[in-house]
Amino acid sequence: MWFKNLRLYRFTQPVDFDHESLNDALAQQPFRPCGSLDPMRYGWVPPLGRHGQEWVHSANGYHMICAKRQEKILPAAVINEHLEEKVADIKAQESRHVARKEKQDLKDEVIFSLLPKAFSKSSLDFAYIAPREGLIVVNAASAKKAEELLSALREALGSLSLIPVAPNTIPTQAMTHWLLHGDLPDDFTLGEECELRGGKDGRVVRFKNQDLSADEVLNHLNAGMYVNRLALTWKDAIHCIVDDQLAIKRVKFEDRILEQADEGNPETAAETFDADFVVMTTELSAFIGAMMQAFGGEDTSWQG
């Protein structure tokens, strides 16, 4: 349940979230497994999985939600193999060329015939709503995956006005300045990984397990490259990678943070989930605030 990625979205209109109404809304669009001819299904499931029945888990003013995605796995090589056989049969039996449009139609037929036999792959997408902060935090590595969850939430609620959180300072400019001059914001320290981009040839240089203050890194920056991704640590408690879109990836909590959730000696899966959720959201609330301050505060120009 501990989030590994953070994508931040701001409510642009006041929304009054409460556990009961949100729970009722998600219950109307539950996840249903793929049928024999469904390539993909997406819907809501209880965040506690088999240990809970509520569609929303609420604690400390935050609401955790979870969506499930299931898709049929049809490798391209398998599809192409069956397609080539069909095309070869037509050429042999009818002595004619198969045009591109007909070939696409044949491909659709192949996919349709293979779907009932395909294996299914499932994944869970978590997010939590922070009404006090006016945010939704999505545990997604890609913007596309986050938008899929938000689209499903928008459909369940009827409307949902959101924009990605943006800082006042362009992330690449701020991170390049930090690395070049070594003056990071309070409570932040450099990790050992970064990605540099730029130069006349548009090259990309990546460093891992590297002292980022070394001349080898700084020489690239002095030559005109900029920081596109940077490893940071906040208060020796949360480690992460921040990219040019302010997406926060590969989040890792120090053991002392994880251990806080065990201090109440939770006995059931539900109690454990609840304790983890409270500790995680408390830490992330402070971390997200510090991160936004580090990048010059949040851009609120959308307010007009």
PDB file of C-alpha atoms in Angstrom:
ATOM      1  CA  MET A   1       0.000   0.000   0.000  1.00  0.00           C
ATOM      2  CA  TRP A   2       2.949   2.350   0.549  1.00  0.00           C
ATOM      3  CA  PHE A   3       3.071   4.526  -2.556  1.00  0.00           C
ATOM      4  CA  LYS A   4       6.096   4.215  -4.817  1.00  0.00           C
ATOM      5  CA  ASN A   5       5.107   7.026  -7.198  1.00  0.00           C
ATOM      6  CA  LEU A   6       3.352  10.346  -6.684  1.00  0.00           C
ATOM      7  CA  ARG A   7       1.427  12.263  -9.316  1.00  0.00           C
ATOM      8  CA  LEU A   8      -0.283  15.317  -7.883  1.00  0.00           C
ATOM      9  CA  TYR A   9      -3.554  16.817  -9.091  1.00  0.00           C
ATOM     10  CA  ARG A  10      -5.265  19.962  -7.820  1.00  0.00           C
ATOM     11  CA  PHE A  11      -9.025  20.409  -7.505  1.00  0.00           C
ATOM     12  CA  THR A  12      -9.948  23.562  -9.390  1.00  0.00           C
ATOM     13  CA  GLN A  13     -13.381  23.747  -7.814  1.00  0.00           C
ATOM     14  CA  PRO A  14     -14.431  23.117  -4.208  1.00  0.00           C
ATOM     15  CA  VAL A  15     -15.527  19.506  -3.732  1.00  0.00           C
ATOM     16  CA  ASP A  16     -17.159  18.227  -0.581  1.00  0.00           C
ATOM     17  CA  PHE A  17     -15.911  14.674  -0.174  1.00  0.00           C
ATOM     18  CA  ASP A  18     -17.290  12.448   2.522  1.00  0.00           C
ATOM     19  CA  HIS A  19     -16.793   8.740   3.016  1.00  0.00           C
ATOM     20  CA  GLU A  20     -20.404   7.711   2.528  1.00  0.00           C
ATOM     21  CA  SER A  21     -21.161   9.548  -0.716  1.00  0.00           C
ATOM     22  CA  LEU A  22     -17.811   8.602  -2.261  1.00  0.00           C
ATOM     23  CA  ASN A  23     -18.293   4.981  -1.225  1.00  0.00           C
ATOM     24  CA  ASP A  24     -21.770   4.909  -2.792  1.00  0.00           C
ATOM     25  CA  ALA A  25     -20.494   6.441  -6.042  1.00  0.00           C
ATOM     26  CA  LEU A  26     -17.690   3.914  -6.499  1.00  0.00           C
ATOM     27  CA  ALA A  27     -19.997   1.025  -5.589  1.00  0.00           C
ATOM     28  CA  GLN A  28     -22.003   1.802  -8.728  1.00  0.00           C
ATOM     29  CA  GLN A  29     -19.028   1.020 -10.953  1.00  0.00           C
ATOM     30  CA  PRO A  30     -17.354  -2.070  -9.477  1.00  0.00           C
ATOM     31  CA  PHE A  31     -14.667  -4.008 -11.267  1.00  0.00           C
ATOM     32  CA  ARG A  32     -15.954  -6.947 -13.295  1.00  0.00           C
ATOM     33  CA  PRO A  33     -13.544  -9.525 -14.759  1.00  0.00           C
ATOM     34  CA  CYS A  34     -13.010  -9.691 -18.504  1.00  0.00           C
ATOM     35  CA  GLY A  35     -15.501 -11.755 -20.420  1.00  0.00           C
ATOM     36  CA  SER A  36     -14.309 -14.099 -23.136  1.00  0.00           C
ATOM     37  CA  LEU A  37     -14.284 -11.326 -25.761  1.00  0.00           C
ATOM     38  CA  ASP A  38     -13.315  -8.328 -23.591  1.00  0.00           C
ATOM     39  CA  PRO A  39      -9.790  -7.040 -24.283  1.00  0.00           C
ATOM     40  CA  MET A  40      -9.795  -4.959 -21.073  1.00  0.00           C
ATOM     41  CA  ARG A  41     -11.929  -4.129 -18.013  1.00  0.00           C
ATOM     42  CA  TYR A  42     -11.467  -1.362 -15.431  1.00  0.00           C
ATOM     43  CA  GLY A  43     -13.433  -0.716 -12.263  1.00  0.00           C
ATOM     44  CA  TRP A  44     -13.325  -0.059  -8.539  1.00  0.00           C
ATOM     45  CA  VAL A  45     -12.403  -2.541  -5.816  1.00  0.00           C
ATOM     46  CA  PRO A  46     -12.123  -2.224  -2.012  1.00  0.00           C
ATOM     47  CA  PRO A  47      -8.663  -0.836  -1.096  1.00  0.00           C
ATOM     48  CA  LEU A  48      -8.341  -3.561   1.546  1.00  0.00           C
ATOM     49  CA  GLY A  49      -8.949  -6.239  -1.076  1.00  0.00           C
ATOM     50  CA  ARG A  50     -10.377  -9.455   0.338  1.00  0.00           C
ATOM     51  CA  HIS A  51      -9.983  -8.043   3.848  1.00  0.00           C
ATOM     52  CA  GLY A  52     -12.603  -5.325   3.342  1.00  0.00           C
ATOM     53  CA  GLN A  53     -15.926  -4.564   1.725  1.00  0.00           C
ATOM     54  CA  GLU A  54     -15.891  -0.748   1.719  1.00  0.00           C
ATOM     55  CA  TRP A  55     -15.048   0.911  -1.589  1.00  0.00           C
ATOM     56  CA  VAL A  56     -13.265   3.738   0.227  1.00  0.00           C
ATOM     57  CA  HIS A  57     -10.913   3.535   3.183  1.00  0.00           C
ATOM     58  CA  SER A  58     -10.996   6.772   5.183  1.00  0.00           C
ATOM     59  CA  ALA A  59      -8.663   7.777   8.000  1.00  0.00           C
ATOM     60  CA  ASN A  60      -7.300  11.027   9.425  1.00  0.00           C
ATOM     61  CA  GLY A  61      -9.296  13.061   6.890  1.00  0.00           C
ATOM     62  CA  TYR A  62      -7.938  11.223   3.836  1.00  0.00           C
ATOM     63  CA  HIS A  63      -9.756   8.811   1.508  1.00  0.00           C
ATOM     64  CA  MET A  64      -7.972   5.885  -0.143  1.00  0.00           C
ATOM     65  CA  ILE A  65      -9.459   4.464  -3.336  1.00  0.00           C
ATOM     66  CA  CYS A  66      -8.363   1.599  -5.555  1.00  0.00           C
ATOM     67  CA  ALA A  67      -9.112   0.661  -9.163  1.00  0.00           C
ATOM     68  CA  LYS A  68      -8.403  -2.667 -10.819  1.00  0.00           C
ATOM     69  CA  ARG A  69      -7.357  -3.106 -14.432  1.00  0.00           C
ATOM     70  CA  GLN A  70      -7.564  -6.457 -16.176  1.00  0.00           C
ATOM     71  CA  GLU A  71      -6.490  -7.014 -19.758  1.00  0.00           C
ATOM     72  CA  LYS A  72      -6.076  -9.964 -22.061  1.00  0.00           C
ATOM     73  CA  ILE A  73      -2.511 -10.742 -23.038  1.00  0.00           C
ATOM     74  CA  LEU A  74      -2.083 -11.331 -26.761  1.00  0.00           C
ATOM     75  CA  PRO A  75       1.593 -11.160 -27.782  1.00  0.00           C
ATOM     76  CA  ALA A  76       2.146  -9.405 -31.104  1.00  0.00           C
ATOM     77  CA  ALA A  77       4.224 -12.353 -32.325  1.00  0.00           C
ATOM     78  CA  VAL A  78       1.266 -14.731 -31.827  1.00  0.00           C
ATOM     79  CA  ILE A  79      -1.138 -12.388 -33.634  1.00  0.00           C
ATOM     80  CA  ASN A  80       1.277 -11.911 -36.531  1.00  0.00           C
ATOM     81  CA  GLU A  81       1.884 -15.645 -36.840  1.00  0.00           C
ATOM     82  CA  HIS A  82      -1.837 -16.384 -37.195  1.00  0.00           C
ATOM     83  CA  LEU A  83      -2.266 -13.413 -39.538  1.00  0.00           C
ATOM     84  CA  GLU A  84       0.542 -14.573 -41.826  1.00  0.00           C
ATOM     85  CA  GLU A  85      -1.075 -18.017 -42.012  1.00  0.00           C
ATOM     86  CA  LYS A  86      -4.401 -16.494 -43.077  1.00  0.00           C
ATOM     87  CA  VAL A  87      -2.732 -14.276 -45.684  1.00  0.00           C
ATOM     88  CA  ALA A  88      -0.740 -17.232 -47.020  1.00  0.00           C
ATOM     89  CA  ASP A  89      -3.921 -19.337 -47.305  1.00  0.00           C
ATOM     90  CA  ILE A  90      -5.687 -16.610 -49.312  1.00  0.00           C
ATOM     91  CA  LYS A  91      -2.725 -16.213 -51.673  1.00  0.00           C
ATOM     92  CA  ALA A  92      -2.506 -19.966 -52.186  1.00  0.00           C
ATOM     93  CA  GLN A  93      -6.234 -20.606 -52.628  1.00  0.00           C
ATOM     94  CA  GLU A  94      -7.255 -17.466 -54.530  1.00  0.00           C
ATOM     95  CA  SER A  95      -3.974 -16.533 -56.241  1.00  0.00           C
ATOM     96  CA  ARG A  96      -4.273 -12.851 -55.395  1.00  0.00           C
ATOM     97  CA  HIS A  97      -2.620 -10.110 -53.404  1.00  0.00           C
ATOM     98  CA  VAL A  98      -4.014  -9.187 -49.972  1.00  0.00           C
ATOM     99  CA  ALA A  99      -4.440  -5.435 -49.719  1.00  0.00           C
ATOM    100  CA  ARG A 100      -3.583  -3.446 -46.604  1.00  0.00           C
ATOM    101  CA  LYS A 101      -7.205  -2.792 -45.588  1.00  0.00           C
ATOM    102  CA  GLU A 102      -8.127  -6.455 -45.974  1.00  0.00           C
ATOM    103  CA  LYS A 103      -5.047  -7.418 -43.993  1.00  0.00           C
ATOM    104  CA  GLN A 104      -6.177  -5.133 -41.141  1.00  0.00           C
ATOM    105  CA  ASP A 105      -9.632  -6.728 -41.220  1.00  0.00           C
ATOM    106  CA  LEU A 106      -8.007 -10.153 -41.049  1.00  0.00           C
ATOM    107  CA  LYS A 107      -5.931  -9.016 -38.094  1.00  0.00           C
ATOM    108  CA  ASP A 108      -9.104  -7.936 -36.264  1.00  0.00           C
ATOM    109  CA  GLU A 109     -10.577 -11.378 -36.950  1.00  0.00           C
ATOM    110  CA  VAL A 110      -7.463 -13.044 -35.571  1.00  0.00           C
ATOM    111  CA  ILE A 111      -7.595 -10.987 -32.376  1.00  0.00           C
ATOM    112  CA  PHE A 112     -11.317 -11.717 -31.980  1.00  0.00           C
ATOM    113  CA  SER A 113     -10.696 -15.466 -32.362  1.00  0.00           C
ATOM    114  CA  LEU A 114      -7.759 -15.499 -29.927  1.00  0.00           C
ATOM    115  CA  LEU A 115      -9.306 -13.411 -27.125  1.00  0.00           C
ATOM    116  CA  PRO A 116     -11.276 -16.286 -25.509  1.00  0.00           C
ATOM    117  CA  LYS A 117      -8.050 -18.280 -25.200  1.00  0.00           C
ATOM    118  CA  ALA A 118      -5.860 -15.431 -23.926  1.00  0.00           C
ATOM    119  CA  PHE A 119      -4.541 -15.181 -20.389  1.00  0.00           C
ATOM    120  CA  SER A 120      -5.638 -12.241 -18.241  1.00  0.00           C
ATOM    121  CA  LYS A 121      -3.292  -9.884 -16.417  1.00  0.00           C
ATOM    122  CA  SER A 122      -4.500  -7.728 -13.516  1.00  0.00           C
ATOM    123  CA  SER A 123      -3.065  -4.697 -11.735  1.00  0.00           C
ATOM    124  CA  LEU A 124      -4.215  -2.355  -8.969  1.00  0.00           C
ATOM    125  CA  ASP A 125      -4.063   1.442  -9.091  1.00  0.00           C
ATOM    126  CA  PHE A 126      -4.211   3.299  -5.774  1.00  0.00           C
ATOM    127  CA  ALA A 127      -4.856   6.976  -5.087  1.00  0.00           C
ATOM    128  CA  TYR A 128      -5.843   9.009  -2.080  1.00  0.00           C
ATOM    129  CA  ILE A 129      -7.935  12.132  -1.845  1.00  0.00           C
ATOM    130  CA  ALA A 130      -6.718  14.871   0.475  1.00  0.00           C
ATOM    131  CA  PRO A 131      -9.687  17.242   0.906  1.00  0.00           C
ATOM    132  CA  ARG A 132      -7.866  19.593   3.297  1.00  0.00           C
ATOM    133  CA  GLU A 133      -5.030  20.115   0.819  1.00  0.00           C
ATOM    134  CA  GLY A 134      -7.363  20.054  -2.200  1.00  0.00           C
ATOM    135  CA  LEU A 135      -5.314  17.304  -3.828  1.00  0.00           C
ATOM    136  CA  ILE A 136      -5.551  13.843  -5.286  1.00  0.00           C
ATOM    137  CA  VAL A 137      -2.314  11.859  -5.071  1.00  0.00           C
ATOM    138  CA  VAL A 138      -2.090   8.983  -7.551  1.00  0.00           C
ATOM    139  CA  ASN A 139       0.381   6.126  -7.202  1.00  0.00           C
ATOM    140  CA  ALA A 140       1.220   5.928 -10.910  1.00  0.00           C
ATOM    141  CA  ALA A 141       4.521   5.857 -12.755  1.00  0.00           C
ATOM    142  CA  SER A 142       3.019   7.362 -15.921  1.00  0.00           C
ATOM    143  CA  ALA A 143       0.623  10.210 -16.592  1.00  0.00           C
ATOM    144  CA  LYS A 144      -1.435   7.898 -18.817  1.00  0.00           C
ATOM    145  CA  LYS A 145      -2.024   5.448 -15.984  1.00  0.00           C
ATOM    146  CA  ALA A 146      -2.954   8.256 -13.592  1.00  0.00           C
ATOM    147  CA  GLU A 147      -5.389   9.731 -16.095  1.00  0.00           C
ATOM    148  CA  GLU A 148      -7.079   6.347 -16.494  1.00  0.00           C
ATOM    149  CA  LEU A 149      -7.866   6.278 -12.785  1.00  0.00           C
ATOM    150  CA  LEU A 150      -8.979   9.917 -12.740  1.00  0.00           C
ATOM    151  CA  SER A 151     -11.207   9.366 -15.761  1.00  0.00           C
ATOM    152  CA  ALA A 152     -12.903   6.462 -13.974  1.00  0.00           C
ATOM    153  CA  LEU A 153     -13.328   8.603 -10.848  1.00  0.00           C
ATOM    154  CA  ARG A 154     -14.762  11.437 -12.924  1.00  0.00           C
ATOM    155  CA  GLU A 155     -17.260   9.032 -14.476  1.00  0.00           C
ATOM    156  CA  ALA A 156     -18.265   7.678 -11.068  1.00  0.00           C
ATOM    157  CA  LEU A 157     -18.775  11.135  -9.570  1.00  0.00           C
ATOM    158  CA  GLY A 158     -20.360  12.743 -12.625  1.00  0.00           C
ATOM    159  CA  SER A 159     -17.804  15.555 -12.742  1.00  0.00           C
ATOM    160  CA  LEU A 160     -14.324  16.225 -11.435  1.00  0.00           C
ATOM    161  CA  SER A 161     -12.328  19.388 -12.150  1.00  0.00           C
ATOM    162  CA  LEU A 162      -8.610  18.671 -11.819  1.00  0.00           C
ATOM    163  CA  ILE A 163      -5.309  19.918 -13.186  1.00  0.00           C
ATOM    164  CA  PRO A 164      -1.791  18.547 -12.629  1.00  0.00           C
ATOM    165  CA  VAL A 165      -0.008  20.453  -9.893  1.00  0.00           C
ATOM    166  CA  ALA A 166       2.603  22.791 -11.365  1.00  0.00           C
ATOM    167  CA  PRO A 167       5.302  24.770  -9.514  1.00  0.00           C
ATOM    168  CA  ASN A 168       6.244  28.410 -10.030  1.00  0.00           C
ATOM    169  CA  THR A 169       9.808  27.445 -10.938  1.00  0.00           C
ATOM    170  CA  ILE A 170      10.413  25.183 -13.927  1.00  0.00           C
ATOM    171  CA  PRO A 171      11.681  21.898 -12.430  1.00  0.00           C
ATOM    172  CA  THR A 172      14.597  21.514 -14.832  1.00  0.00           C
ATOM    173  CA  GLN A 173      15.828  25.038 -14.054  1.00  0.00           C
ATOM    174  CA  ALA A 174      15.581  24.561 -10.288  1.00  0.00           C
ATOM    175  CA  MET A 175      17.264  21.149 -10.295  1.00  0.00           C
ATOM    176  CA  THR A 176      20.049  22.350 -12.588  1.00  0.00           C
ATOM    177  CA  HIS A 177      20.686  25.301 -10.266  1.00  0.00           C
ATOM    178  CA  TRP A 178      20.784  23.047  -7.194  1.00  0.00           C
ATOM    179  CA  LEU A 179      23.245  20.669  -8.764  1.00  0.00           C
ATOM    180  CA  LEU A 180      25.426  23.354 -10.328  1.00  0.00           C
ATOM    181  CA  HIS A 181      25.707  25.524  -7.226  1.00  0.00           C
ATOM    182  CA  GLY A 182      25.179  22.951  -4.481  1.00  0.00           C
ATOM    183  CA  ASP A 183      22.604  25.063  -2.621  1.00  0.00           C
ATOM    184  CA  LEU A 184      19.652  22.756  -2.125  1.00  0.00           C
ATOM    185  CA  PRO A 185      16.499  23.829  -0.275  1.00  0.00           C
ATOM    186  CA  ASP A 186      16.297  23.192   3.467  1.00  0.00           C
ATOM    187  CA  ASP A 187      15.861  19.541   4.505  1.00  0.00           C
ATOM    188  CA  PHE A 188      16.801  18.226   1.048  1.00  0.00           C
ATOM    189  CA  THR A 189      20.017  16.420   0.145  1.00  0.00           C
ATOM    190  CA  LEU A 190      21.286  15.001  -3.110  1.00  0.00           C
ATOM    191  CA  GLY A 191      21.009  11.332  -3.906  1.00  0.00           C
ATOM    192  CA  GLU A 192      23.389   9.502  -6.221  1.00  0.00           C
ATOM    193  CA  GLU A 193      21.474   9.510  -9.472  1.00  0.00           C
ATOM    194  CA  CYS A 194      20.557  12.022 -12.165  1.00  0.00           C
ATOM    195  CA  GLU A 195      19.766  12.335 -15.843  1.00  0.00           C
ATOM    196  CA  LEU A 196      21.143  15.213 -17.885  1.00  0.00           C
ATOM    197  CA  ARG A 197      19.859  16.354 -21.249  1.00  0.00           C
ATOM    198  CA  GLY A 198      20.724  19.010 -23.793  1.00  0.00           C
ATOM    199  CA  GLY A 199      23.712  20.069 -25.770  1.00  0.00           C
ATOM    200  CA  LYS A 200      23.814  20.712 -29.485  1.00  0.00           C
ATOM    201  CA  ASP A 201      23.269  17.054 -30.287  1.00  0.00           C
ATOM    202  CA  GLY A 202      20.380  16.596 -27.813  1.00  0.00           C
ATOM    203  CA  ARG A 203      22.280  13.898 -25.972  1.00  0.00           C
ATOM    204  CA  VAL A 204      21.306  12.202 -22.726  1.00  0.00           C
ATOM    205  CA  VAL A 205      23.777  11.381 -19.953  1.00  0.00           C
ATOM    206  CA  ARG A 206      22.781   9.266 -16.946  1.00  0.00           C
ATOM    207  CA  PHE A 207      24.665   8.873 -13.685  1.00  0.00           C
ATOM    208  CA  LYS A 208      23.974   6.184 -11.077  1.00  0.00           C
ATOM    209  CA  ASN A 209      25.757   5.523  -7.797  1.00  0.00           C
ATOM    210  CA  GLN A 210      27.684   8.699  -8.448  1.00  0.00           C
ATOM    211  CA  ASP A 211      28.713  11.684  -6.333  1.00  0.00           C
ATOM    212  CA  LEU A 212      26.671  14.324  -8.126  1.00  0.00           C
ATOM    213  CA  SER A 213      28.968  17.118  -6.964  1.00  0.00           C
ATOM    214  CA  ALA A 214      31.888  15.556  -8.878  1.00  0.00           C
ATOM    215  CA  ASP A 215      33.540  17.440 -11.736  1.00  0.00           C
ATOM    216  CA  GLU A 216      32.439  14.712 -14.147  1.00  0.00           C
ATOM    217  CA  VAL A 217      28.834  15.793 -13.579  1.00  0.00           C
ATOM    218  CA  LEU A 218      29.413  19.547 -13.273  1.00  0.00           C
ATOM    219  CA  ASN A 219      31.398  19.680 -16.520  1.00  0.00           C
ATOM    220  CA  HIS A 220      28.304  18.562 -18.442  1.00  0.00           C
ATOM    221  CA  LEU A 221      26.216  21.263 -16.784  1.00  0.00           C
ATOM    222  CA  ASN A 222      28.814  23.925 -17.535  1.00  0.00           C
ATOM    223  CA  ALA A 223      28.722  22.761 -21.152  1.00  0.00           C
ATOM    224  CA  GLY A 224      25.022  23.661 -21.356  1.00  0.00           C
ATOM    225  CA  MET A 225      23.226  20.496 -20.329  1.00  0.00           C
ATOM    226  CA  TYR A 226      20.361  20.571 -17.822  1.00  0.00           C
ATOM    227  CA  VAL A 227      19.012  18.225 -15.141  1.00  0.00           C
ATOM    228  CA  ASN A 228      16.000  16.254 -16.310  1.00  0.00           C
ATOM    229  CA  ARG A 229      15.768  13.794 -13.382  1.00  0.00           C
ATOM    230  CA  LEU A 230      17.325  14.050  -9.960  1.00  0.00           C
ATOM    231  CA  ALA A 231      17.559  11.810  -6.898  1.00  0.00           C
ATOM    232  CA  LEU A 232      16.685  13.636  -3.676  1.00  0.00           C
ATOM    233  CA  THR A 233      16.275  12.786  -0.005  1.00  0.00           C
ATOM    234  CA  TRP A 234      14.026  14.723   2.350  1.00  0.00           C
ATOM    235  CA  LYS A 235      14.851  14.834   6.049  1.00  0.00           C
ATOM    236  CA  ASP A 236      16.663  11.492   5.759  1.00  0.00           C
ATOM    237  CA  ALA A 237      13.166   9.999   5.712  1.00  0.00           C
ATOM    238  CA  ILE A 238      11.945   9.854   2.108  1.00  0.00           C
ATOM    239  CA  HIS A 239      14.076   9.094  -0.938  1.00  0.00           C
ATOM    240  CA  CYS A 240      12.815   9.723  -4.488  1.00  0.00           C
ATOM    241  CA  ILE A 241      13.497  10.690  -8.081  1.00  0.00           C
ATOM    242  CA  VAL A 242      11.988  13.962  -9.340  1.00  0.00           C
ATOM    243  CA  ASP A 243      11.593  14.544 -13.067  1.00  0.00           C
ATOM    244  CA  ASP A 244      10.993  17.498 -15.379  1.00  0.00           C
ATOM    245  CA  GLN A 245       7.193  17.230 -14.953  1.00  0.00           C
ATOM    246  CA  LEU A 246       7.410  17.198 -11.140  1.00  0.00           C
ATOM    247  CA  ALA A 247       6.450  13.531 -11.149  1.00  0.00           C
ATOM    248  CA  ILE A 248       7.919  11.901  -8.048  1.00  0.00           C
ATOM    249  CA  LYS A 249       9.068   8.349  -8.672  1.00  0.00           C
ATOM    250  CA  ARG A 250      10.720   5.452  -6.865  1.00  0.00           C
ATOM    251  CA  VAL A 251       9.592   6.768  -3.504  1.00  0.00           C
ATOM    252  CA  LYS A 252      11.203   4.916  -0.617  1.00  0.00           C
ATOM    253  CA  PHE A 253      10.431   5.459   3.059  1.00  0.00           C
ATOM    254  CA  GLU A 254      13.110   4.926   5.677  1.00  0.00           C
ATOM    255  CA  ASP A 255      12.564   2.006   8.041  1.00  0.00           C
ATOM    256  CA  ARG A 256      11.942   4.331  10.985  1.00  0.00           C
ATOM    257  CA  ILE A 257       8.909   5.720   9.141  1.00  0.00           C
ATOM    258  CA  LEU A 258       7.589   2.270   8.311  1.00  0.00           C
ATOM    259  CA  GLU A 259       8.071   1.177  11.895  1.00  0.00           C
ATOM    260  CA  GLN A 260       5.833   3.980  13.183  1.00  0.00           C
ATOM    261  CA  ALA A 261       2.860   2.097  11.762  1.00  0.00           C
ATOM    262  CA  ASP A 262       3.696  -0.909  13.946  1.00  0.00           C
ATOM    263  CA  GLU A 263       3.813   1.021  17.201  1.00  0.00           C
ATOM    264  CA  GLY A 264       0.100   0.463  17.837  1.00  0.00           C
ATOM    265  CA  ASN A 265       0.571  -3.301  17.395  1.00  0.00           C
ATOM    266  CA  PRO A 266      -2.129  -3.764  14.742  1.00  0.00           C
ATOM    267  CA  GLU A 267      -3.547  -7.277  14.816  1.00  0.00           C
ATOM    268  CA  THR A 268      -5.704  -7.558  11.700  1.00  0.00           C
ATOM    269  CA  ALA A 269      -5.074  -6.779   8.041  1.00  0.00           C
ATOM    270  CA  ALA A 270      -7.548  -3.903   8.276  1.00  0.00           C
ATOM    271  CA  GLU A 271      -5.796  -2.428  11.318  1.00  0.00           C
ATOM    272  CA  THR A 272      -2.421  -2.754   9.605  1.00  0.00           C
ATOM    273  CA  PHE A 273      -3.698  -1.063   6.455  1.00  0.00           C
ATOM    274  CA  ASP A 274      -5.228   1.736   8.528  1.00  0.00           C
ATOM    275  CA  ALA A 275      -2.017   2.326  10.494  1.00  0.00           C
ATOM    276  CA  ASP A 276       0.103   2.333   7.327  1.00  0.00           C
ATOM    277  CA  PHE A 277      -2.304   4.716   5.634  1.00  0.00           C
ATOM    278  CA  VAL A 278      -2.271   7.221   8.501  1.00  0.00           C
ATOM    279  CA  VAL A 279       1.522   7.264   8.761  1.00  0.00           C
ATOM    280  CA  MET A 280       2.034   7.438   4.998  1.00  0.00           C
ATOM    281  CA  THR A 281      -0.396  10.305   4.404  1.00  0.00           C
ATOM    282  CA  THR A 282       0.959  12.254   7.385  1.00  0.00           C
ATOM    283  CA  GLU A 283       4.516  11.983   6.057  1.00  0.00           C
ATOM    284  CA  LEU A 284       3.550  12.647   2.454  1.00  0.00           C
ATOM    285  CA  SER A 285       1.518  15.713   3.392  1.00  0.00           C
ATOM    286  CA  ALA A 286       4.611  17.327   4.915  1.00  0.00           C
ATOM    287  CA  PHE A 287       6.858  16.054   2.111  1.00  0.00           C
ATOM    288  CA  ILE A 288       4.616  17.370  -0.678  1.00  0.00           C
ATOM    289  CA  GLY A 289       4.408  20.762   1.018  1.00  0.00           C
ATOM    290  CA  ALA A 290       8.193  20.918   1.315  1.00  0.00           C
ATOM    291  CA  MET A 291       8.631  19.815  -2.290  1.00  0.00           C
ATOM    292  CA  MET A 292       6.330  22.538  -3.584  1.00  0.00           C
ATOM    293  CA  GLN A 293       8.126  25.145  -1.482  1.00  0.00           C
ATOM    294  CA  ALA A 294      11.455  23.910  -2.857  1.00  0.00           C
ATOM    295  CA  PHE A 295      10.212  24.653  -6.375  1.00  0.00           C
ATOM    296  CA  GLY A 296       9.061  28.165  -5.529  1.00  0.00           C
ATOM    297  CA  GLY A 297       5.523  27.370  -4.463  1.00  0.00           C
ATOM    298  CA  GLU A 298       2.569  26.229  -6.544  1.00  0.00           C
ATOM    299  CA  ASP A 299       1.557  27.993  -9.730  1.00  0.00           C
ATOM    300  CA  THR A 300      -1.970  29.286  -9.108  1.00  0.00           C
ATOM    301  CA  SER A 301      -2.357  31.236 -12.371  1.00  0.00           C
ATOM    302  CA  TRP A 302      -5.255  28.885 -13.265  1.00  0.00           C
ATOM    303  CA  GLN A 303      -7.328  30.741 -10.657  1.00  0.00           C
ATOM    304  CA  GLY A 304      -7.349  33.786 -12.908  1.00  0.00           C
TER     305      GLY A 304
END
